[in-house]
Coordinates of N, CA and C in Angstrom, one line a residue:
M1 N 1.0 -1.7 0.0 CA 0.1 0.2 -0.1 C 0.8 1.1 0.5
A2 N 2.0 1.6 1.3 CA 2.8 2.3 1.2 C 3.7 3.0 -0.3
R3 N 3.9 1.2 -0.9 CA 4.5 1.7 -2.4 C 3.8 2.0 -3.3
F4 N 2.1 2.0 -3.6 CA 2.1 2.2 -4.5 C 0.9 3.9 -4.1
I5 N 1.1 4.5 -2.7 CA 1.1 5.5 -3.0 C 2.1 6.6 -3.3
R6 N 3.7 5.8 -2.9 CA 5.0 6.5 -3.3 C 4.6 6.7 -4.4
R7 N 3.9 5.7 -5.8 CA 4.4 5.9 -7.2 C 3.1 6.3 -7.7
A8 N 2.0 6.6 -6.6 CA 0.4 8.1 -6.9 C 1.0 9.7 -6.8
G9 N 2.3 9.1 -5.4 CA 2.7 10.7 -5.8 C 3.6 11.1 -6.5
R10 N 4.3 9.9 -7.3 CA 5.4 10.4 -8.7 C 4.7 10.9 -9.3
A11 N 3.6 9.9 -9.9 CA 2.6 10.1 -11.0 C 2.1 11.8 -10.9
V12 N 1.7 11.9 -9.5 CA 0.7 12.9 -9.5 C 1.7 14.5 -9.9
A13 N 3.4 14.1 -9.6 CA 4.3 15.9 -9.4 C 4.6 15.7 -11.4
V14 N 4.6 14.4 -10.9 CA 5.3 14.6 -12.8 C 3.9 15.1 -14.0
F15 N 2.1 14.5 -13.8 CA 1.9 15.4 -14.6 C 1.7 17.0 -14.6
S16 N 2.5 17.4 -12.8 CA 1.8 18.9 -12.4 C 2.9 19.2 -13.0
L17 N 4.2 18.7 -12.8 CA 5.5 19.3 -14.1 C 4.8 19.3 -15.7
C18 N 4.0 18.9 -16.2 CA 3.5 19.0 -17.4 C 2.6 19.4 -17.4
F19 N 1.6 19.2 -16.6 CA 0.4 20.2 -16.5 C 1.4 22.4 -16.8
E20 N 2.7 22.4 -16.1 CA 2.6 23.5 -16.0 C 4.1 24.1 -16.8
F21 N 3.9 23.8 -17.7 CA 5.0 23.3 -18.8 C 3.9 23.5 -19.9
F22 N 2.8 22.5 -20.4 CA 2.8 23.1 -21.6 C 1.4 23.9 -21.3
F23 N 0.8 24.3 -19.5 CA -0.3 25.6 -19.6 C 0.5 26.5 -18.4
P24 N 1.1 27.3 -18.9 CA 2.1 28.0 -17.6 C 0.5 28.8 -17.0
T25 N 0.9 29.3 -16.0 CA 0.0 29.8 -14.5 C -0.5 31.5 -15.5
L26 N -1.5 31.5 -15.2 CA -2.5 32.6 -16.1 C -2.0 33.7 -15.6
A27 N -2.0 34.9 -16.0 CA -2.0 36.0 -15.2 C -3.2 36.4 -14.5
P28 N -3.7 37.5 -13.8 CA -4.8 36.9 -12.8 C -6.1 37.8 -14.4
A29 N -7.3 37.7 -13.4 CA -7.8 38.8 -13.9 C -8.1 39.7 -14.1
Q30 N -8.4 40.4 -15.1 CA -8.6 41.8 -14.8 C -10.0 42.1 -14.9
T31 N -10.0 43.2 -13.6 CA -11.1 43.8 -13.0 C -11.1 44.7 -13.9
P32 N -13.1 45.7 -13.9 CA -13.3 46.3 -14.3 C -12.5 48.0 -13.3
E33 N -12.6 48.1 -11.9 CA -12.1 48.6 -11.0 C -10.7 48.8 -11.6
H34 N -9.7 47.8 -11.8 CA -8.4 48.2 -12.4 C -8.6 49.3 -13.4
V35 N -9.4 48.5 -14.4 CA -9.1 49.4 -15.9 C -9.8 50.8 -15.7
A36 N -10.3 51.3 -15.0 CA -11.4 52.0 -14.5 C -9.9 52.9 -13.7
A37 N -9.3 52.8 -12.9 CA -8.3 52.9 -12.3 C -7.1 53.6 -12.9
A38 N -6.9 52.7 -14.0 CA -5.7 53.2 -14.8 C -6.2 54.1 -16.0
K39 N -7.6 54.4 -15.9 CA -8.2 55.2 -17.3 C -7.8 56.5 -16.5
A40 N -8.2 56.8 -15.0 CA -8.0 57.7 -13.9 C -7.0 58.7 -14.6
I41 N -5.8 57.6 -14.3 CA -4.4 57.8 -14.1 C -4.3 58.7 -15.6
L42 N -4.4 57.9 -16.5 CA -3.9 58.7 -17.7 C -4.9 59.3 -18.1
E43 N -5.9 60.0 -17.3 CA -6.7 61.0 -17.5 C -6.4 62.4 -16.5
K44 N -5.1 62.3 -16.0 CA -4.9 63.1 -14.9 C -3.4 63.4 -15.7
S45 N -2.8 62.4 -16.3 CA -1.3 62.9 -16.8 C -1.2 64.8 -17.8
P46 N -1.0 65.3 -17.2 CA -0.8 66.8 -18.1 C -0.2 66.7 -19.4
V47 N 0.1 65.7 -19.5 CA 0.9 65.6 -21.6 C -0.1 64.8 -22.3
L48 N -1.5 64.0 -21.5 CA -2.2 63.3 -22.1 C -3.2 64.0 -22.8
A49 N -3.1 65.4 -22.6 CA -4.6 66.0 -22.2 C -5.1 66.5 -24.0
N50 N -4.2 67.2 -24.6 CA -4.9 67.6 -25.7 C -4.0 66.3 -26.9
C51 N -4.4 65.6 -27.6 CA -3.3 64.8 -28.1 C -4.0 63.7 -29.8
S52 N -3.6 64.1 -30.9 CA -4.1 63.9 -32.0 C -3.0 62.7 -32.8
T53 N -3.9 61.6 -33.4 CA -3.0 60.6 -34.0 C -2.5 61.2 -35.4
V54 N -1.5 60.3 -35.4 CA -0.2 60.9 -36.8 C -0.5 60.1 -38.0
E55 N -0.3 60.1 -39.0 CA -0.3 59.5 -40.0 C 0.5 58.5 -40.7
K56 N 1.6 58.8 -40.3 CA 3.3 58.1 -40.5 C 3.6 57.5 -39.6
D57 N 4.6 56.3 -39.7 CA 5.2 56.0 -38.7 C 6.5 56.8 -38.0
F58 N 7.0 56.7 -37.0 CA 7.2 57.8 -36.2 C 8.7 57.4 -35.7
L59 N 9.9 57.4 -36.0 CA 10.7 56.8 -35.9 C 11.0 55.3 -35.5
G60 N 10.7 54.6 -36.3 CA 10.5 53.3 -35.8 C 9.1 52.3 -35.0
W61 N 8.2 53.5 -34.7 CA 7.3 53.2 -34.0 C 5.7 52.9 -35.3
P62 N 4.9 52.2 -35.5 CA 4.4 52.3 -35.9 C 2.9 53.8 -35.9
A63 N 2.6 54.1 -36.5 CA 1.8 55.1 -36.4 C 0.9 55.2 -35.5
A64 N 0.1 53.7 -35.8 CA -1.3 53.1 -35.6 C -1.1 53.5 -33.9
L65 N 0.2 53.5 -33.3 CA 0.1 53.8 -31.8 C 0.8 54.8 -31.0
V66 N 0.9 55.9 -32.1 CA 1.8 57.1 -31.6 C 0.7 58.2 -31.7
Q67 N 1.0 59.0 -30.7 CA -0.5 60.0 -30.4 C 0.7 61.4 -30.3
R68 N 0.2 62.7 -31.2 CA 0.7 64.0 -30.7 C 0.4 64.8 -29.6
C69 N 1.0 65.2 -28.5 CA 0.6 65.7 -28.0 C 1.1 67.4 -27.5
E70 N 0.3 68.1 -27.8 CA 0.1 69.6 -27.5 C 0.1 69.7 -26.2
Y71 N 1.0 70.8 -25.0 CA -0.5 70.7 -23.5 C 0.7 72.1 -23.4
Q72 N 0.1 72.3 -22.0 CA 0.7 73.7 -21.2 C 0.9 73.3 -19.9
S73 N 2.1 73.9 -19.4 CA 1.9 73.7 -18.0 C 2.2 74.9 -17.3
D74 N 1.6 75.8 -16.9 CA 2.1 77.3 -16.8 C 2.6 78.1 -17.8
D75 N 3.5 78.6 -17.6 CA 3.9 79.4 -18.9 C 4.7 78.5 -19.9
M76 N 4.8 76.8 -19.9 CA 5.9 76.2 -20.6 C 5.4 75.9 -21.7
P77 N 5.3 76.1 -22.9 CA 4.5 74.3 -23.9 C 5.6 73.5 -23.7
G78 N 4.4 72.2 -24.2 CA 5.2 70.9 -24.2 C 4.8 70.3 -25.4
L79 N 5.3 69.6 -26.3 CA 4.9 69.0 -27.5 C 5.5 67.4 -27.3
A80 N 4.7 66.4 -27.6 CA 5.4 65.1 -26.8 C 4.8 63.8 -28.0
Y81 N 5.8 63.0 -28.5 CA 5.2 61.9 -29.0 C 5.2 61.0 -28.3
V82 N 3.8 60.7 -28.7 CA 3.8 59.5 -26.9 C 3.3 58.1 -27.5
L83 N 3.3 57.6 -26.5 CA 2.8 55.7 -27.2 C 1.5 55.6 -26.2
D84 N 0.8 54.9 -27.5 CA -0.6 54.9 -27.0 C -1.5 53.7 -25.9
V85 N -0.8 53.9 -24.7 CA -1.1 52.9 -23.5 C -2.7 53.0 -23.3
K86 N -3.2 52.2 -24.1 CA -4.5 52.3 -23.4 C -4.7 51.6 -22.1
P87 N -5.7 52.0 -21.3 CA -6.0 51.5 -19.6 C -6.2 50.3 -19.5
E88 N -6.8 49.4 -20.3 CA -6.8 47.9 -20.4 C -4.9 48.0 -20.3
T89 N -4.2 47.7 -20.9 CA -3.0 47.6 -21.3 C -2.5 47.6 -19.5
L90 N -2.1 49.2 -19.1 CA -1.5 49.5 -17.7 C -2.0 48.6 -16.8
A91 N -3.5 48.3 -16.7 CA -4.0 47.9 -15.5 C -3.8 46.3 -16.1
R92 N -3.1 46.0 -17.0 CA -3.1 44.4 -17.2 C -1.7 44.3 -16.6
W93 N -0.5 45.1 -17.0 CA 0.6 45.0 -16.3 C 1.4 45.1 -15.3
V94 N 0.1 46.8 -14.2 CA 0.8 46.2 -13.0 C -0.5 45.2 -11.9
E95 N -1.6 44.6 -12.8 CA -1.6 43.5 -12.0 C -1.0 42.4 -12.2
A96 N -0.1 42.1 -13.1 CA 0.6 40.9 -13.9 C 2.0 41.3 -12.7
G97 N 2.6 42.9 -12.6 CA 3.6 42.9 -11.7 C 3.0 42.7 -10.4
C98 N 2.0 43.0 -9.6 CA 1.8 42.9 -8.1 C 1.5 41.2 -8.2
S99 N 0.9 41.0 -8.6 CA 0.0 39.2 -8.9 C 1.7 38.2 -8.2
A100 N 2.6 38.8 -9.1 CA 3.9 37.9 -8.9 C 4.7 38.0 -8.3
L101 N 5.1 39.6 -8.2 CA 6.2 40.6 -7.1 C 5.4 41.1 -5.4
M102 N 4.7 41.2 -5.3 CA 3.9 42.0 -3.9 C 2.6 41.4 -3.6
V103 N 2.6 40.2 -3.4 CA 1.4 39.0 -3.3 C 1.1 39.5 -1.5
G104 N -0.3 40.2 -1.6 CA -0.4 40.2 0.0 C -0.4 42.0 -0.1
A105 N 0.2 42.5 -0.6 CA 0.4 44.2 -0.7 C -1.1 44.6 -1.3
T106 N -2.0 44.9 -0.9 CA -3.2 45.2 -0.6 C -3.0 46.6 -1.5
H107 N -2.1 48.1 -1.3 CA -1.6 48.7 -1.7 C -1.2 48.8 -3.6
C108 N -0.6 48.1 -3.6 CA 0.5 47.8 -4.9 C -0.1 47.8 -5.9
F109 N -1.5 48.0 -6.8 CA -2.3 48.5 -7.9 C -2.1 49.8 -7.8
D110 N -2.7 50.8 -6.7 CA -3.0 51.6 -6.5 C -1.9 53.0 -6.8
R111 N -1.0 52.1 -5.4 CA 0.4 53.0 -5.8 C 1.2 52.6 -6.4
T112 N 1.1 51.4 -7.7 CA 2.1 51.6 -8.9 C 1.8 52.1 -10.1
L113 N 0.7 53.0 -9.8 CA -0.2 53.4 -11.3 C 0.0 54.4 -10.8
K114 N 0.2 55.2 -9.3 CA 1.0 56.8 -9.0 C 2.6 56.8 -8.7
C115 N 2.8 56.3 -8.5 CA 4.3 56.3 -8.9 C 4.3 56.3 -10.2
A116 N 3.9 56.0 -11.5 CA 3.9 56.0 -12.7 C 4.0 57.7 -13.2
L117 N 2.3 58.2 -12.3 CA 2.1 59.7 -12.7 C 2.7 61.0 -12.2
G118 N 3.7 59.8 -10.9 CA 4.6 61.3 -9.9 C 6.2 61.1 -11.2
S119 N 6.0 59.9 -11.4 CA 7.3 59.9 -12.2 C 7.6 60.4 -13.8
T120 N 6.5 60.2 -14.8 CA 6.5 60.9 -15.6 C 5.0 61.0 -16.5
G121 N 5.0 61.6 -15.6 CA 3.3 61.4 -15.7 C 2.1 60.9 -16.5
A122 N 2.8 59.3 -16.3 CA 2.1 58.5 -16.8 C 1.9 58.5 -18.7
A123 N 2.7 59.1 -19.0 CA 3.5 59.2 -20.3 C 4.0 58.4 -20.7
F124 N 4.3 57.3 -21.6 CA 5.9 57.2 -22.5 C 5.8 58.0 -23.5
V125 N 6.9 59.2 -23.4 CA 7.0 59.9 -24.4 C 8.7 59.4 -25.5
I126 N 7.7 59.1 -26.7 CA 8.6 58.4 -28.0 C 10.0 59.5 -28.5
G127 N 9.2 60.9 -28.2 CA 10.5 62.2 -28.3 C 9.8 63.1 -28.3
G128 N 10.1 63.5 -27.4 CA 9.9 65.3 -27.1 C 10.0 65.3 -26.0
D129 N 8.6 66.8 -25.6 CA 9.3 67.5 -24.2 C 8.5 66.9 -23.3
L130 N 9.1 66.3 -21.8 CA 8.1 65.9 -20.6 C 8.2 67.0 -20.1
I131 N 7.5 67.8 -19.5 CA 7.6 69.1 -18.7 C 7.5 68.5 -17.3
A132 N 8.4 68.2 -16.3 CA 7.9 67.6 -14.9 C 9.2 68.5 -14.0
T133 N 8.5 68.1 -12.4 CA 9.0 68.6 -11.6 C 10.4 68.6 -10.8
R134 N 11.9 68.5 -10.9 CA 12.5 68.4 -10.7 C 13.5 69.1 -9.6
Q135 N 14.2 68.4 -8.6 CA 14.6 69.5 -7.3 C 13.4 70.5 -7.0
G136 N 12.0 70.4 -7.2 CA 11.0 71.6 -6.6 C 11.0 72.9 -7.7
A137 N 11.5 72.4 -8.8 CA 11.3 73.5 -10.2 C 10.9 72.6 -11.6
K138 N 9.8 73.0 -12.2 CA 9.5 72.3 -13.7 C 10.3 73.0 -14.4
K139 N 11.0 71.8 -15.2 CA 12.1 71.3 -15.8 C 11.7 71.4 -17.0
N140 N 12.0 71.4 -18.4 CA 12.1 70.6 -19.7 C 12.8 69.7 -19.7
L141 N 12.4 68.5 -20.2 CA 13.5 67.0 -20.3 C 12.7 66.3 -21.7
F142 N 13.4 66.7 -22.8 CA 13.6 65.7 -23.5 C 13.7 64.3 -23.7
Y143 N 12.9 63.6 -24.4 CA 12.7 62.2 -24.4 C 13.4 61.5 -25.3
R144 N 13.9 60.5 -25.6 CA 13.5 59.0 -26.5 C 13.3 58.2 -26.3
N145 N 11.9 57.8 -27.3 CA 11.6 56.5 -27.0 C 11.8 55.8 -25.2
G146 N 10.9 57.0 -24.4 CA 11.2 56.4 -22.9 C 12.3 57.3 -22.2
V147 N 13.7 57.4 -22.9 CA 14.5 57.5 -22.1 C 14.9 59.4 -22.1
A148 N 15.5 59.8 -20.7 CA 15.4 61.2 -20.8 C 17.1 61.6 -21.6
I149 N 16.7 62.3 -22.4 CA 18.0 62.4 -23.5 C 19.2 63.7 -23.3
V150 N 20.1 64.0 -23.7 CA 20.4 65.2 -23.3 C 20.1 65.7 -25.1
A151 N 19.9 67.3 -24.8 CA 19.1 68.0 -25.8 C 19.7 69.6 -25.5
P152 N 19.3 70.6 -26.3 CA 19.6 71.9 -26.2 C 18.1 71.9 -25.0
N153 N 18.3 72.7 -23.8 CA 17.6 73.1 -22.6 C 17.0 72.0 -22.0
S154 N 17.3 71.1 -22.6 CA 16.7 69.4 -21.5 C 17.6 69.5 -19.8
G155 N 16.7 69.7 -19.3 CA 17.0 69.9 -18.1 C 17.3 71.7 -17.2
A156 N 16.2 72.4 -18.6 CA 16.3 73.1 -17.6 C 14.8 74.1 -17.6
P157 N 15.3 75.4 -16.7 CA 13.3 75.7 -16.7 C 13.2 76.8 -18.0
G158 N 11.8 76.8 -18.2 CA 12.0 78.1 -19.0 C 11.1 77.8 -20.3
A159 N 10.2 78.0 -21.0 CA 9.3 78.2 -22.0 C 10.7 77.6 -23.3
V160 N 10.4 76.9 -24.0 CA 11.2 76.5 -25.4 C 10.0 76.7 -26.6
P161 N 9.8 76.9 -27.2 CA 9.3 76.9 -28.6 C 9.3 75.8 -29.3
I162 N 7.7 75.7 -29.5 CA 6.8 74.4 -30.3 C 8.0 73.9 -31.2
A163 N 8.6 74.8 -32.5 CA 9.2 74.3 -33.7 C 10.4 73.7 -33.3
E164 N 11.1 74.6 -32.0 CA 12.4 73.6 -31.5 C 12.2 72.2 -31.0
Q165 N 10.8 72.8 -30.3 CA 10.7 70.9 -29.4 C 10.1 70.5 -30.8
E166 N 9.8 70.6 -31.5 CA 9.1 69.6 -33.0 C 10.5 68.5 -33.4
Q167 N 11.3 69.8 -33.6 CA 13.1 69.8 -34.1 C 13.8 68.1 -33.6
I168 N 13.1 68.8 -32.3 CA 14.2 67.7 -30.9 C 13.6 66.0 -31.4
A169 N 12.1 66.2 -31.0 CA 11.6 65.3 -31.1 C 12.0 64.3 -32.4
Q170 N 12.1 65.0 -33.5 CA 12.7 64.3 -34.9 C 13.7 63.8 -34.7
M171 N 14.7 64.4 -33.9 CA 16.2 63.5 -33.5 C 16.4 62.1 -33.3
P172 N 17.3 61.4 -34.6 CA 17.5 60.2 -34.8 C 18.0 59.4 -33.9
E173 N 17.5 58.1 -33.4 CA 18.4 57.8 -32.5 C 20.0 57.9 -32.2
K174 N 20.2 57.4 -33.5 CA 21.9 57.8 -33.6 C 22.9 59.3 -33.2
D175 N 21.8 60.1 -33.3 CA 22.3 61.4 -33.3 C 22.3 61.5 -31.8
V176 N 21.7 60.7 -31.0 CA 21.5 61.3 -29.4 C 23.0 61.0 -28.9
S177 N 23.3 62.0 -28.0 CA 24.8 62.5 -27.5 C 24.6 61.9 -26.1
G178 N 23.9 61.9 -25.3 CA 24.0 61.2 -24.2 C 22.4 61.2 -23.8
M179 N 22.4 61.2 -21.9 CA 21.4 60.4 -21.2 C 21.2 60.7 -19.9
L180 N 19.9 61.5 -20.1 CA 19.8 61.8 -18.4 C 19.4 61.0 -17.3
E181 N 19.3 60.7 -16.2 CA 18.6 60.3 -15.6 C 18.8 58.7 -15.9
R182 N 20.8 58.6 -15.7 CA 21.3 57.2 -16.4 C 20.6 56.3 -16.8
G183 N 19.9 56.5 -17.7 CA 19.0 55.8 -18.9 C 17.8 55.2 -18.4
G184 N 17.3 55.6 -17.6 CA 16.1 55.5 -17.2 C 14.8 55.1 -17.9
V185 N 14.1 54.3 -17.9 CA 12.6 54.1 -18.9 C 11.2 54.6 -18.1
A186 N 11.0 55.6 -18.9 CA 8.9 56.0 -17.9 C 8.8 54.1 -18.2
L187 N 7.6 53.8 -18.0 CA 6.6 54.7 -17.1 C 7.1 54.8 -15.6
W188 N 8.0 54.2 -15.0 CA 8.8 53.8 -13.3 C 9.8 54.4 -13.6
N189 N 10.5 55.2 -14.4 CA 12.2 55.4 -14.4 C 13.4 53.7 -14.2
T190 N 12.4 52.9 -14.8 CA 13.4 51.7 -14.5 C 14.8 51.7 -15.1
M191 N 15.7 51.1 -14.1 CA 17.2 51.6 -14.5 C 18.2 50.4 -15.7
P192 N 18.2 50.5 -16.3 CA 18.6 49.4 -17.7 C 19.6 48.1 -16.7
Y193 N 20.0 48.7 -15.4 CA 20.5 47.0 -15.0 C 19.1 46.2 -14.1
Q194 N 18.3 47.5 -13.7 CA 17.2 47.2 -13.2 C 16.3 45.3 -14.1
F195 N 16.0 46.3 -15.6 CA 15.6 45.8 -16.4 C 16.7 44.3 -17.0
A196 N 17.7 44.3 -16.7 CA 18.9 43.4 -17.5 C 18.6 42.2 -17.0
V197 N 18.5 42.1 -15.8 CA 17.8 40.9 -14.7 C 17.1 40.1 -15.0
K198 N 15.7 40.7 -15.9 CA 14.9 40.4 -16.5 C 15.0 39.5 -18.2
A199 N 16.0 40.1 -18.8 CA 16.4 39.8 -19.8 C 18.0 40.0 -20.1
I200 N 18.3 39.0 -19.8 CA 19.8 38.6 -19.5 C 20.2 38.6 -20.9
D201 N 19.0 37.8 -22.2 CA 19.7 37.4 -23.4 C 20.0 38.8 -24.0
L202 N 19.5 40.4 -24.0 CA 19.2 41.1 -24.8 C 20.8 41.7 -24.3
G203 N 21.6 41.6 -23.6 CA 22.9 42.4 -23.9 C 22.9 43.6 -23.3
V204 N 22.1 44.1 -22.1 CA 21.7 45.3 -21.8 C 23.2 45.8 -21.8
P205 N 23.1 47.3 -22.4 CA 24.5 47.6 -22.1 C 25.0 48.2 -20.2
A206 N 26.1 48.4 -19.4 CA 25.9 48.9 -18.3 C 26.4 50.0 -18.2
E207 N 26.4 50.3 -19.6 CA 27.0 52.1 -19.4 C 26.5 52.9 -20.7
M208 N 26.3 53.6 -20.6 CA 25.5 54.1 -22.1 C 26.6 55.5 -22.6
N209 N 28.4 55.4 -22.0 CA 29.2 56.2 -23.1 C 28.6 56.3 -23.9
T210 N 28.6 55.8 -24.7 CA 29.5 55.6 -26.3 C 28.0 55.7 -27.4
P211 N 28.1 56.2 -28.4 CA 27.1 55.9 -29.3 C 26.1 54.3 -29.9
D212 N 27.3 53.9 -29.9 CA 26.5 52.3 -30.3 C 25.4 52.0 -28.8
R213 N 26.4 51.8 -27.3 CA 25.3 51.4 -26.8 C 24.2 52.8 -26.2
R214 N 24.5 53.3 -27.0 CA 23.2 54.4 -26.3 C 22.0 53.7 -27.5
E215 N 22.3 54.0 -28.9 CA 21.0 53.7 -30.1 C 21.2 51.6 -29.7
K216 N 22.0 51.0 -28.9 CA 21.4 49.6 -28.9 C 20.6 49.4 -27.7
W217 N 20.4 50.8 -27.0 CA 19.9 50.6 -25.4 C 18.1 51.3 -26.0
L218 N 18.4 52.6 -26.6 CA 17.4 52.8 -27.6 C 16.1 52.1 -28.0
E219 N 17.3 51.0 -29.1 CA 16.4 49.7 -29.5 C 15.8 48.9 -29.3
I220 N 16.5 48.6 -28.0 CA 16.1 47.4 -27.1 C 14.7 47.9 -26.2
V221 N 14.8 49.0 -25.8 CA 13.4 49.5 -25.2 C 12.4 49.5 -26.1
R222 N 12.8 50.3 -27.5 CA 11.5 50.1 -29.0 C 10.7 48.7 -28.9
V223 N 11.8 47.9 -28.5 CA 11.2 46.3 -29.4 C 10.5 45.4 -28.4
E224 N 11.0 46.0 -26.6 CA 10.4 45.8 -25.9 C 8.8 46.3 -25.2
M225 N 9.0 47.5 -25.7 CA 7.8 48.0 -25.4 C 6.5 47.8 -26.4
L226 N 7.0 47.6 -27.7 CA 5.9 46.7 -28.9 C 5.6 45.8 -28.2
K227 N 6.7 44.8 -27.7 CA 6.6 43.4 -27.5 C 5.2 43.6 -26.3
A228 N 5.3 44.2 -25.4 CA 4.8 44.7 -24.0 C 3.5 44.8 -24.1
L229 N 3.2 45.5 -25.5 CA 1.5 46.0 -25.6 C 1.1 44.8 -25.7
E230 N 1.2 43.3 -26.4 CA 0.5 41.7 -26.5 C 0.9 41.5 -25.5
S231 N 1.7 41.9 -24.2 CA 1.8 40.6 -23.4 C 1.1 41.1 -22.0
P232 N 1.2 39.8 -21.1 CA 0.7 40.5 -19.5 C 1.5 41.0 -18.6
E233 N 2.6 40.9 -19.5 CA 4.0 41.4 -18.2 C 4.6 43.0 -18.9
N234 N 5.4 43.4 -18.5 CA 5.9 44.4 -18.7 C 7.1 44.2 -18.4
R235 N 7.7 43.7 -18.6 CA 9.5 43.5 -18.0 C 10.5 45.3 -17.3
F236 N 9.6 45.7 -18.0 CA 10.4 47.2 -17.5 C 9.8 47.5 -16.2
L237 N 8.6 47.5 -15.7 CA 8.1 47.4 -14.8 C 8.0 46.4 -13.5
S238 N 8.1 45.1 -14.0 CA 8.6 44.0 -13.0 C 10.0 44.1 -12.9
G239 N 11.0 44.8 -13.2 CA 12.6 44.8 -12.9 C 12.7 46.0 -12.1
W240 N 11.4 47.3 -12.0 CA 11.6 48.2 -11.2 C 11.1 47.7 -10.0
M241 N 9.8 46.6 -9.9 CA 9.3 46.3 -8.9 C 10.0 45.5 -8.0
S242 N 10.8 44.3 -8.9 CA 11.9 43.6 -8.0 C 13.4 44.4 -7.4
A243 N 13.2 45.7 -7.8 CA 14.4 46.4 -7.2 C 13.9 47.3 -6.3
H244 N 12.8 47.3 -5.7 CA 12.3 47.8 -4.4 C 11.3 47.7 -3.8
P245 N 11.3 46.3 -3.4 CA 10.8 45.3 -2.5 C 10.0 46.2 -1.3
I246 N 11.0 47.0 -0.3 CA 11.1 47.5 0.8 C 10.1 48.3 0.9
T247 N 10.7 49.4 -0.7 CA 10.0 50.5 -0.4 C 8.5 50.6 -1.0
L248 N 8.2 49.6 -1.6 CA 6.7 49.7 -2.4 C 5.9 48.7 -1.4
R249 N 6.5 47.8 -0.5 CA 5.7 47.1 0.6 C 5.0 48.1 1.8
A250 N 6.1 49.1 1.7 CA 5.7 50.0 2.9 C 4.5 51.4 2.4
G251 N 4.4 51.5 0.9 CA 3.6 52.1 0.1 C 4.1 53.5 -0.3
E252 N 5.5 53.5 -0.3 CA 6.2 54.9 -0.6 C 6.4 54.5 -2.4
C253 N 6.7 55.7 -3.2 CA 7.7 55.9 -4.8 C 8.7 55.9 -4.4
P254 N 9.0 55.3 -4.7 CA 10.8 54.8 -4.4 C 11.2 55.8 -5.7
D255 N 13.0 55.8 -5.3 CA 13.8 56.5 -6.0 C 14.8 55.3 -6.8
S256 N 15.8 55.8 -7.3 CA 16.5 54.6 -8.1 C 17.4 54.0 -6.9
R257 N 17.5 55.3 -5.7 CA 18.6 53.8 -4.6 C 18.0 53.9 -3.6
D258 N 16.5 53.8 -3.4 CA 15.9 53.0 -2.7 C 15.1 51.5 -2.8
P259 N 15.6 50.9 -1.4 CA 15.5 49.1 -1.6 C 14.3 48.7 -1.9

């Protein structure tokens, strides 16, 4: 009898492994409340207030996924081409991240959304100006593929003419001469090394100190975000969450130095 039980136990274990291999764990079911919360966060974004579609692909991004947004932040005008992330998609990413990495943290979903709003205005800027508060002052931050870059007036206060912003927004990736904020990626300012642990096979550059490394990083970001739009997981989000378990469980939005 004992032998039969052991054999049955082994059979169940083998079956379970096979089941998990062929039928991986599904992402948590999406809730209407989560979609509504994600929609509310996107509606609060100062960048996404006045957007229109574009007619042609934008620097490697399909036109159907890009919006051109003009907005005003006090006396500073802003122009940004942004990735059109739907509320259902944003909610799905956060649900998957909280389910996998923050089990038991009941505030995880709402806090993660608020962190995206506070970090980059809940906008993934493909090209253009993200006016954001840094060190207590509103500054122009020019982005390419969700990464803050070196550009005229980037990191500086004061109004920048829309025509100048348009020119910077159209800058090719190969012409990006440097990256601000250590190459962190919107929506949560995920550091390259935080993403690298989720994508070892991609060869993420350790530093962004050469044109080739910067161009490779921007290409990786573009490919990964396009993939995330069709996936239950956003590996930039999961990398960020994995890097800050203590701070996030405390209900706070971390900066890059927080555990």
